[in-house]
GROMACS .gro file of C-alpha atoms in nm:
model
  405
    1UNK     CA    1 -10.143 -14.487   5.903
    2UNK     CA    2 -10.367 -14.692   5.694
    3UNK     CA    3 -10.713 -14.693   5.585
    4UNK     CA    4 -10.936 -14.943   5.437
    5UNK     CA    5 -11.323 -15.075   5.430
    6UNK     CA    6 -11.455 -15.397   5.520
    7UNK     CA    7 -11.779 -15.414   5.283
    8UNK     CA    8 -12.189 -15.478   5.390
    9UNK     CA    9 -12.178 -15.838   5.448
   10UNK     CA   10 -11.837 -15.936   5.472
   11UNK     CA   11 -11.768 -16.203   5.721
   12UNK     CA   12 -11.434 -16.104   5.837
   13UNK     CA   13 -11.390 -15.958   6.203
   14UNK     CA   14 -11.322 -15.673   6.321
   15UNK     CA   15 -11.340 -15.478   6.681
   16UNK     CA   16 -11.546 -15.241   6.767
   17UNK     CA   17 -11.830 -15.326   6.521
   18UNK     CA   18 -12.076 -15.324   6.809
   19UNK     CA   19 -12.104 -14.906   6.849
   20UNK     CA   20 -12.221 -14.894   6.458
   21UNK     CA   21 -12.607 -14.928   6.616
   22UNK     CA   22 -12.564 -14.576   6.741
   23UNK     CA   23 -12.518 -14.431   6.469
   24UNK     CA   24 -12.860 -14.502   6.290
   25UNK     CA   25 -13.112 -14.383   6.517
   26UNK     CA   26 -13.139 -14.009   6.619
   27UNK     CA   27 -13.255 -13.908   6.919
   28UNK     CA   28 -13.555 -13.801   6.742
   29UNK     CA   29 -13.656 -14.081   6.544
   30UNK     CA   30 -13.903 -14.328   6.521
   31UNK     CA   31 -13.837 -14.693   6.584
   32UNK     CA   32 -13.791 -14.890   6.311
   33UNK     CA   33 -14.064 -15.208   6.246
   34UNK     CA   34 -14.055 -15.539   6.405
   35UNK     CA   35 -13.914 -15.787   6.260
   36UNK     CA   36 -13.691 -16.147   6.320
   37UNK     CA   37 -13.533 -16.117   6.620
   38UNK     CA   38 -13.234 -16.345   6.514
   39UNK     CA   39 -13.200 -16.176   6.138
   40UNK     CA   40 -12.842 -15.975   6.185
   41UNK     CA   41 -12.794 -15.651   6.020
   42UNK     CA   42 -12.486 -15.614   5.804
   43UNK     CA   43 -12.279 -15.302   5.843
   44UNK     CA   44 -11.965 -15.170   5.712
   45UNK     CA   45 -11.732 -14.930   5.815
   46UNK     CA   46 -11.395 -14.728   5.709
   47UNK     CA   47 -11.091 -14.762   5.973
   48UNK     CA   48 -10.804 -14.549   6.035
   49UNK     CA   49 -10.524 -14.731   6.203
   50UNK     CA   50 -10.249 -14.429   6.340
   51UNK     CA   51 -10.035 -14.498   6.620
   52UNK     CA   52 -10.205 -14.822   6.725
   53UNK     CA   53 -10.521 -14.659   6.818
   54UNK     CA   54 -10.833 -14.756   6.557
   55UNK     CA   55 -11.057 -14.448   6.454
   56UNK     CA   56 -11.352 -14.609   6.303
   57UNK     CA   57 -11.660 -14.458   6.139
   58UNK     CA   58 -11.953 -14.729   6.082
   59UNK     CA   59 -12.241 -14.726   5.841
   60UNK     CA   60 -12.580 -14.932   5.798
   61UNK     CA   61 -12.937 -14.927   5.652
   62UNK     CA   62 -13.214 -14.752   5.764
   63UNK     CA   63 -13.456 -14.814   5.928
   64UNK     CA   64 -13.366 -15.083   6.169
   65UNK     CA   65 -13.558 -15.366   6.267
   66UNK     CA   66 -13.686 -15.408   6.622
   67UNK     CA   67 -13.703 -15.726   6.871
   68UNK     CA   68 -13.918 -15.679   7.132
   69UNK     CA   69 -13.895 -15.771   7.481
   70UNK     CA   70 -14.275 -15.831   7.593
   71UNK     CA   71 -14.407 -16.045   7.863
   72UNK     CA   72 -14.367 -16.370   7.680
   73UNK     CA   73 -13.972 -16.276   7.740
   74UNK     CA   74 -14.006 -16.173   8.108
   75UNK     CA   75 -13.799 -16.451   8.308
   76UNK     CA   76 -13.826 -16.295   8.689
   77UNK     CA   77 -13.988 -16.020   8.877
   78UNK     CA   78 -13.690 -15.885   9.156
   79UNK     CA   79 -13.892 -15.877   9.492
   80UNK     CA   80 -13.870 -15.576   9.716
   81UNK     CA   81 -13.547 -15.574   9.980
   82UNK     CA   82 -13.684 -15.468  10.315
   83UNK     CA   83 -13.834 -15.185  10.325
   84UNK     CA   84 -13.894 -15.181   9.935
   85UNK     CA   85 -13.661 -14.958   9.695
   86UNK     CA   86 -13.606 -14.608   9.732
   87UNK     CA   87 -13.447 -14.474   9.449
   88UNK     CA   88 -13.232 -14.777   9.212
   89UNK     CA   89 -12.929 -14.594   9.051
   90UNK     CA   90 -12.733 -14.847   8.924
   91UNK     CA   91 -12.728 -15.279   8.906
   92UNK     CA   92 -12.542 -15.538   8.848
   93UNK     CA   93 -12.603 -15.931   8.742
   94UNK     CA   94 -12.372 -16.223   8.680
   95UNK     CA   95 -12.376 -16.600   8.805
   96UNK     CA   96 -12.374 -16.512   9.184
   97UNK     CA   97 -12.703 -16.328   9.150
   98UNK     CA   98 -12.869 -15.960   9.108
   99UNK     CA   99 -12.720 -15.653   9.250
  100UNK     CA  100 -12.937 -15.318   9.281
  101UNK     CA  101 -12.764 -14.965   9.435
  102UNK     CA  102 -13.069 -14.816   9.607
  103UNK     CA  103 -12.923 -14.390   9.671
  104UNK     CA  104 -13.175 -14.366   9.915
  105UNK     CA  105 -13.112 -14.660  10.118
  106UNK     CA  106 -12.769 -14.605  10.048
  107UNK     CA  107 -12.672 -14.980  10.013
  108UNK     CA  108 -12.651 -15.245   9.768
  109UNK     CA  109 -12.900 -15.510   9.828
  110UNK     CA  110 -12.833 -15.906   9.665
  111UNK     CA  111 -13.078 -16.092   9.537
  112UNK     CA  112 -13.046 -16.437   9.388
  113UNK     CA  113 -13.151 -16.540   9.003
  114UNK     CA  114 -13.492 -16.667   9.060
  115UNK     CA  115 -13.558 -16.299   9.254
  116UNK     CA  116 -13.533 -16.392   9.607
  117UNK     CA  117 -13.370 -16.086   9.820
  118UNK     CA  118 -13.034 -16.242   9.990
  119UNK     CA  119 -12.845 -15.971  10.184
  120UNK     CA  120 -12.705 -15.678  10.200
  121UNK     CA  121 -12.385 -15.597  10.049
  122UNK     CA  122 -12.145 -15.364  10.273
  123UNK     CA  123 -12.233 -15.167  10.558
  124UNK     CA  124 -12.324 -14.812  10.594
  125UNK     CA  125 -12.074 -14.589  10.780
  126UNK     CA  126 -11.754 -14.413  10.718
  127UNK     CA  127 -11.511 -14.693  10.838
  128UNK     CA  128 -11.288 -14.967  10.622
  129UNK     CA  129 -11.515 -15.151  10.384
  130UNK     CA  130 -11.800 -14.931  10.485
  131UNK     CA  131 -12.058 -14.718  10.240
  132UNK     CA  132 -12.167 -14.295  10.251
  133UNK     CA  133 -12.386 -14.251   9.967
  134UNK     CA  134 -12.268 -14.521   9.724
  135UNK     CA  135 -12.240 -14.372   9.344
  136UNK     CA  136 -12.203 -14.640   9.101
  137UNK     CA  137 -12.210 -15.021   9.093
  138UNK     CA  138 -11.976 -15.276   8.895
  139UNK     CA  139 -11.931 -15.665   8.870
  140UNK     CA  140 -11.612 -15.866   8.764
  141UNK     CA  141 -11.544 -16.212   8.835
  142UNK     CA  142 -11.799 -16.205   9.080
  143UNK     CA  143 -11.590 -15.952   9.303
  144UNK     CA  144 -11.878 -15.641   9.374
  145UNK     CA  145 -11.724 -15.285   9.333
  146UNK     CA  146 -11.884 -14.993   9.483
  147UNK     CA  147 -11.771 -14.646   9.429
  148UNK     CA  148 -11.798 -14.415   9.745
  149UNK     CA  149 -11.821 -14.104   9.535
  150UNK     CA  150 -11.806 -13.856   9.901
  151UNK     CA  151 -11.491 -14.076  10.021
  152UNK     CA  152 -11.330 -14.141   9.692
  153UNK     CA  153 -11.262 -14.489   9.709
  154UNK     CA  154 -11.354 -14.774   9.508
  155UNK     CA  155 -11.503 -15.038   9.757
  156UNK     CA  156 -11.448 -15.451   9.635
  157UNK     CA  157 -11.712 -15.725   9.795
  158UNK     CA  158 -11.737 -16.104   9.770
  159UNK     CA  159 -12.082 -16.182   9.712
  160UNK     CA  160 -12.157 -16.274  10.073
  161UNK     CA  161 -12.139 -15.868  10.173
  162UNK     CA  162 -11.765 -15.953  10.288
  163UNK     CA  163 -11.533 -15.643  10.205
  164UNK     CA  164 -11.234 -15.731  10.021
  165UNK     CA  165 -11.022 -15.422   9.881
  166UNK     CA  166 -11.037 -15.008   9.901
  167UNK     CA  167 -10.832 -14.830   9.614
  168UNK     CA  168 -10.801 -14.475   9.660
  169UNK     CA  169 -10.951 -14.254   9.328
  170UNK     CA  170 -10.936 -13.928   9.419
  171UNK     CA  171 -11.199 -13.646   9.506
  172UNK     CA  172 -11.564 -13.691   9.392
  173UNK     CA  173 -11.506 -13.905   9.087
  174UNK     CA  174 -11.764 -13.918   8.881
  175UNK     CA  175 -11.718 -14.286   8.778
  176UNK     CA  176 -11.475 -14.561   8.875
  177UNK     CA  177 -11.513 -14.910   8.739
  178UNK     CA  178 -11.247 -15.211   8.739
  179UNK     CA  179 -11.032 -15.281   8.437
  180UNK     CA  180 -10.772 -15.577   8.359
  181UNK     CA  181 -10.477 -15.700   8.591
  182UNK     CA  182 -10.625 -15.473   8.905
  183UNK     CA  183 -10.609 -15.168   8.743
  184UNK     CA  184 -10.933 -14.931   8.785
  185UNK     CA  185 -11.039 -14.703   8.558
  186UNK     CA  186 -11.159 -14.357   8.720
  187UNK     CA  187 -11.385 -14.054   8.522
  188UNK     CA  188 -11.365 -13.735   8.637
  189UNK     CA  189 -11.499 -13.388   8.523
  190UNK     CA  190 -11.335 -13.015   8.574
  191UNK     CA  191 -11.576 -12.770   8.555
  192UNK     CA  192 -11.544 -12.421   8.433
  193UNK     CA  193 -11.700 -12.103   8.594
  194UNK     CA  194 -11.963 -12.144   8.785
  195UNK     CA  195 -12.168 -11.790   8.675
  196UNK     CA  196 -12.273 -11.579   8.401
  197UNK     CA  197 -12.156 -11.236   8.404
  198UNK     CA  198 -12.538 -11.124   8.258
  199UNK     CA  199 -12.780 -11.275   8.503
  200UNK     CA  200 -13.080 -11.253   8.256
  201UNK     CA  201 -12.831 -11.410   7.970
  202UNK     CA  202 -12.761 -11.804   7.918
  203UNK     CA  203 -12.423 -11.886   7.834
  204UNK     CA  204 -12.251 -12.232   7.767
  205UNK     CA  205 -12.068 -12.424   8.004
  206UNK     CA  206 -11.776 -12.625   7.905
  207UNK     CA  207 -11.641 -12.878   8.124
  208UNK     CA  208 -11.341 -13.129   8.046
  209UNK     CA  209 -11.369 -13.516   8.092
  210UNK     CA  210 -11.047 -13.742   8.201
  211UNK     CA  211 -11.011 -14.077   8.207
  212UNK     CA  212 -10.732 -14.243   8.431
  213UNK     CA  213 -10.620 -14.549   8.533
  214UNK     CA  214 -10.475 -14.683   8.863
  215UNK     CA  215 -10.279 -15.007   8.827
  216UNK     CA  216 -10.220 -15.251   9.103
  217UNK     CA  217  -9.908 -15.098   9.222
  218UNK     CA  218 -10.076 -14.750   9.197
  219UNK     CA  219  -9.944 -14.591   8.932
  220UNK     CA  220 -10.193 -14.341   8.825
  221UNK     CA  221 -10.164 -14.310   8.416
  222UNK     CA  222 -10.422 -14.055   8.177
  223UNK     CA  223 -10.564 -14.268   7.953
  224UNK     CA  224 -10.795 -14.039   7.770
  225UNK     CA  225 -10.922 -13.605   7.805
  226UNK     CA  226 -11.165 -13.453   7.620
  227UNK     CA  227 -11.385 -13.123   7.665
  228UNK     CA  228 -11.728 -13.041   7.539
  229UNK     CA  229 -12.080 -12.828   7.596
  230UNK     CA  230 -12.188 -12.974   7.990
  231UNK     CA  231 -12.480 -12.715   8.052
  232UNK     CA  232 -12.603 -12.388   8.038
  233UNK     CA  233 -12.571 -12.131   8.303
  234UNK     CA  234 -12.840 -11.863   8.337
  235UNK     CA  235 -12.674 -11.620   8.593
  236UNK     CA  236 -12.578 -11.860   8.930
  237UNK     CA  237 -12.788 -12.175   8.766
  238UNK     CA  238 -12.669 -12.458   8.580
  239UNK     CA  239 -12.920 -12.611   8.336
  240UNK     CA  240 -12.915 -12.968   8.122
  241UNK     CA  241 -12.906 -12.934   7.780
  242UNK     CA  242 -13.165 -13.052   7.558
  243UNK     CA  243 -12.989 -13.289   7.429
  244UNK     CA  244 -12.626 -13.414   7.541
  245UNK     CA  245 -12.537 -13.780   7.614
  246UNK     CA  246 -12.490 -13.937   7.920
  247UNK     CA  247 -12.106 -13.950   8.047
  248UNK     CA  248 -12.067 -14.327   8.130
  249UNK     CA  249 -11.754 -14.598   8.206
  250UNK     CA  250 -11.818 -14.938   8.219
  251UNK     CA  251 -11.635 -15.197   8.268
  252UNK     CA  252 -11.562 -15.426   7.948
  253UNK     CA  253 -11.388 -15.739   7.898
  254UNK     CA  254 -11.115 -15.506   7.698
  255UNK     CA  255 -11.089 -15.271   7.927
  256UNK     CA  256 -11.372 -14.999   7.994
  257UNK     CA  257 -11.602 -14.819   7.771
  258UNK     CA  258 -11.648 -14.464   7.796
  259UNK     CA  259 -12.020 -14.355   7.624
  260UNK     CA  260 -12.092 -13.981   7.584
  261UNK     CA  261 -11.761 -13.817   7.461
  262UNK     CA  262 -11.847 -13.476   7.209
  263UNK     CA  263 -11.605 -13.625   6.975
  264UNK     CA  264 -11.585 -13.988   6.929
  265UNK     CA  265 -11.932 -14.017   7.110
  266UNK     CA  266 -11.811 -14.456   7.243
  267UNK     CA  267 -11.438 -14.481   7.327
  268UNK     CA  268 -11.259 -14.818   7.423
  269UNK     CA  269 -10.968 -14.772   7.690
  270UNK     CA  270 -10.717 -15.018   7.791
  271UNK     CA  271 -10.500 -15.030   8.090
  272UNK     CA  272 -10.242 -14.871   7.868
  273UNK     CA  273 -10.489 -14.625   7.693
  274UNK     CA  274 -10.719 -14.554   7.410
  275UNK     CA  275 -10.749 -14.842   7.181
  276UNK     CA  276 -11.043 -14.768   6.950
  277UNK     CA  277 -11.242 -14.440   6.926
  278UNK     CA  278 -11.572 -14.424   6.688
  279UNK     CA  279 -11.742 -14.176   6.553
  280UNK     CA  280 -12.089 -14.163   6.343
  281UNK     CA  281 -12.103 -14.273   5.982
  282UNK     CA  282 -12.106 -13.917   5.814
  283UNK     CA  283 -12.107 -13.537   5.864
  284UNK     CA  284 -12.425 -13.464   6.085
  285UNK     CA  285 -12.580 -13.123   5.999
  286UNK     CA  286 -12.710 -12.947   6.363
  287UNK     CA  287 -13.096 -12.937   6.396
  288UNK     CA  288 -13.259 -12.678   6.150
  289UNK     CA  289 -13.447 -12.369   6.276
  290UNK     CA  290 -13.773 -12.560   6.244
  291UNK     CA  291 -13.700 -12.845   6.429
  292UNK     CA  292 -13.488 -12.657   6.705
  293UNK     CA  293 -13.810 -12.414   6.727
  294UNK     CA  294 -14.030 -12.699   6.711
  295UNK     CA  295 -13.863 -12.881   6.985
  296UNK     CA  296 -13.816 -12.555   7.205
  297UNK     CA  297 -14.196 -12.490   7.157
  298UNK     CA  298 -14.330 -12.879   7.294
  299UNK     CA  299 -14.087 -12.814   7.632
  300UNK     CA  300 -14.256 -12.503   7.655
  301UNK     CA  301 -14.583 -12.656   7.620
  302UNK     CA  302 -14.563 -12.892   7.887
  303UNK     CA  303 -14.294 -12.683   8.114
  304UNK     CA  304 -14.424 -12.615   8.505
  305UNK     CA  305 -14.580 -12.280   8.571
  306UNK     CA  306 -14.283 -12.017   8.635
  307UNK     CA  307 -13.963 -12.228   8.445
  308UNK     CA  308 -14.030 -12.096   8.101
  309UNK     CA  309 -13.763 -11.876   8.205
  310UNK     CA  310 -13.526 -12.197   8.212
  311UNK     CA  311 -13.661 -12.353   7.901
  312UNK     CA  312 -13.579 -12.056   7.700
  313UNK     CA  313 -13.261 -12.052   7.808
  314UNK     CA  314 -13.178 -12.466   7.730
  315UNK     CA  315 -13.264 -12.334   7.363
  316UNK     CA  316 -12.963 -12.079   7.269
  317UNK     CA  317 -12.825 -12.149   6.912
  318UNK     CA  318 -12.509 -12.256   7.099
  319UNK     CA  319 -12.623 -12.573   7.261
  320UNK     CA  320 -12.838 -12.696   6.908
  321UNK     CA  321 -12.691 -13.039   6.895
  322UNK     CA  322 -12.583 -13.247   6.595
  323UNK     CA  323 -12.834 -13.440   6.429
  324UNK     CA  324 -12.717 -13.780   6.556
  325UNK     CA  325 -12.762 -14.080   6.863
  326UNK     CA  326 -12.740 -13.949   7.226
  327UNK     CA  327 -12.604 -14.186   7.481
  328UNK     CA  328 -12.808 -14.274   7.814
  329UNK     CA  329 -12.728 -14.628   7.923
  330UNK     CA  330 -12.471 -14.878   7.843
  331UNK     CA  331 -12.462 -15.213   7.997
  332UNK     CA  332 -12.172 -15.519   7.862
  333UNK     CA  333 -12.173 -15.845   7.867
  334UNK     CA  334 -11.856 -16.013   8.058
  335UNK     CA  335 -11.935 -16.377   7.867
  336UNK     CA  336 -11.927 -16.236   7.502
  337UNK     CA  337 -11.804 -15.864   7.502
  338UNK     CA  338 -12.126 -15.765   7.331
  339UNK     CA  339 -12.239 -15.433   7.433
  340UNK     CA  340 -12.575 -15.270   7.476
  341UNK     CA  341 -12.670 -14.912   7.442
  342UNK     CA  342 -12.951 -14.719   7.530
  343UNK     CA  343 -13.087 -14.432   7.373
  344UNK     CA  344 -13.141 -14.092   7.533
  345UNK     CA  345 -13.419 -13.854   7.500
  346UNK     CA  346 -13.484 -13.486   7.581
  347UNK     CA  347 -13.311 -13.379   7.901
  348UNK     CA  348 -13.262 -13.647   8.136
  349UNK     CA  349 -13.537 -13.893   7.991
  350UNK     CA  350 -13.405 -14.197   7.825
  351UNK     CA  351 -13.578 -14.386   7.527
  352UNK     CA  352 -13.722 -14.724   7.496
  353UNK     CA  353 -13.514 -14.904   7.270
  354UNK     CA  354 -13.138 -15.025   7.287
  355UNK     CA  355 -12.902 -15.106   7.084
  356UNK     CA  356 -12.711 -15.484   7.106
  357UNK     CA  357 -12.355 -15.491   6.941
  358UNK     CA  358 -12.159 -15.856   6.846
  359UNK     CA  359 -11.821 -15.782   6.866
  360UNK     CA  360 -11.738 -16.171   6.704
  361UNK     CA  361 -12.005 -16.220   6.468
  362UNK     CA  362 -12.028 -15.812   6.328
  363UNK     CA  363 -12.383 -15.785   6.408
  364UNK     CA  364 -12.617 -15.580   6.583
  365UNK     CA  365 -12.930 -15.565   6.671
  366UNK     CA  366 -13.255 -15.323   6.775
  367UNK     CA  367 -13.493 -15.409   7.048
  368UNK     CA  368 -13.781 -15.228   7.181
  369UNK     CA  369 -13.813 -15.196   7.537
  370UNK     CA  370 -14.123 -15.158   7.804
  371UNK     CA  371 -14.198 -14.816   7.871
  372UNK     CA  372 -14.080 -14.625   8.161
  373UNK     CA  373 -13.781 -14.888   8.148
  374UNK     CA  374 -13.421 -14.837   8.211
  375UNK     CA  375 -13.105 -15.057   8.117
  376UNK     CA  376 -12.919 -15.127   8.428
  377UNK     CA  377 -12.733 -15.450   8.324
  378UNK     CA  378 -12.649 -15.755   8.087
  379UNK     CA  379 -12.539 -16.112   8.139
  380UNK     CA  380 -12.513 -16.395   7.905
  381UNK     CA  381 -12.890 -16.383   7.761
  382UNK     CA  382 -12.997 -16.240   8.049
  383UNK     CA  383 -13.082 -15.804   8.080
  384UNK     CA  384 -13.187 -15.627   8.334
  385UNK     CA  385 -13.399 -15.371   8.358
  386UNK     CA  386 -13.528 -15.072   8.624
  387UNK     CA  387 -13.886 -15.031   8.566
  388UNK     CA  388 -14.037 -14.713   8.718
  389UNK     CA  389 -14.441 -14.720   8.802
  390UNK     CA  390 -14.672 -14.416   8.753
  391UNK     CA  391 -14.598 -14.274   9.157
  392UNK     CA  392 -14.257 -14.330   9.092
  393UNK     CA  393 -14.233 -14.673   9.264
  394UNK     CA  394 -13.876 -14.850   9.141
  395UNK     CA  395 -13.902 -15.228   9.061
  396UNK     CA  396 -13.621 -15.456   8.870
  397UNK     CA  397 -13.707 -15.767   8.603
  398UNK     CA  398 -13.484 -15.965   8.424
  399UNK     CA  399 -13.577 -16.059   8.025
  400UNK     CA  400 -13.435 -16.271   7.832
  401UNK     CA  401 -13.233 -16.195   7.511
  402UNK     CA  402 -13.210 -16.550   7.376
  403UNK     CA  403 -13.174 -16.565   7.027
  404UNK     CA  404 -13.150 -16.136   6.979
  405UNK     CA  405 -12.856 -16.175   6.801
   0.00000   0.00000   0.00000
């Protein structure tokens, strides 16, 4: 086992530096002030190398300066597909165009890079190559991958919408993404009991998450396993935690990136197993009583009539989080391996800020996003955002992050 420190401002390169920005901004923090977007922020980290796995703690200055994605950086407003968008839950961006997975339509729409509608990828149905309630979307080497969760299949398509291949990924996988050399990474979760003994007392429910890989020969390998708090149970009702990272799995040139782990926060896995695990830079204490009570009072003040009991159930002491960042969205850049992370707010909300990590230049940036936007995908100097209007109408926009390094 070896441990070493890369000092702030060093020019040596260490894989995985992209995760550092998450360490710096709590979900309760105020975004940093504006700064020159070309300014990279030097970081330092401590690496423990044991049995071929790098455990990395990272440190950086705070507050972070922020670049701003405003109208001057808007490149394309994607047109609406036939019938308009219903509920876009995932997206992809690459040389072959823009892809949007619409849960209500049960379809994947393709647009060209000018935002014009082109075609539908895959047909609705239960036969070979057909989709029923698609769940997630990935793009790798211009092949489109769609998870058909109910059928337990990861389907691949050409950009023209023609089916290529199906891979069985088990019953109700949470996520499935392509990896190197034809392998597929699969994220599944196992839940504990779905009810509490006392219907008037909230209890914390713990779940187990597994990442497995199926290679091109069909061999199934367990890559990673972790357990952590998943929700609160009141009687037979499941209630989301006030702060909890979204469990996400995204394809990456190195393999796949897992966000939302309760022990390591971010994990990179390759076809053979875990390669890097990231921890926040210092021990983080739970929120103080004052902070916890203030957050609960604010949630109670905005709660709908008759829902106060569910809000109270969220704030049992066992669910009190550490003061650390929370992952709300992840996008990876196939061209240079940069990883972008959107911060998460209370419950299911995401915050209008994201962080980009450059593995080669060992820098990161803090970017302020338009309000009511969600990070979907990144490709080279372009970012695909989902915009949600006042009436919950969905639209897609592409912004430039040229020079934001």
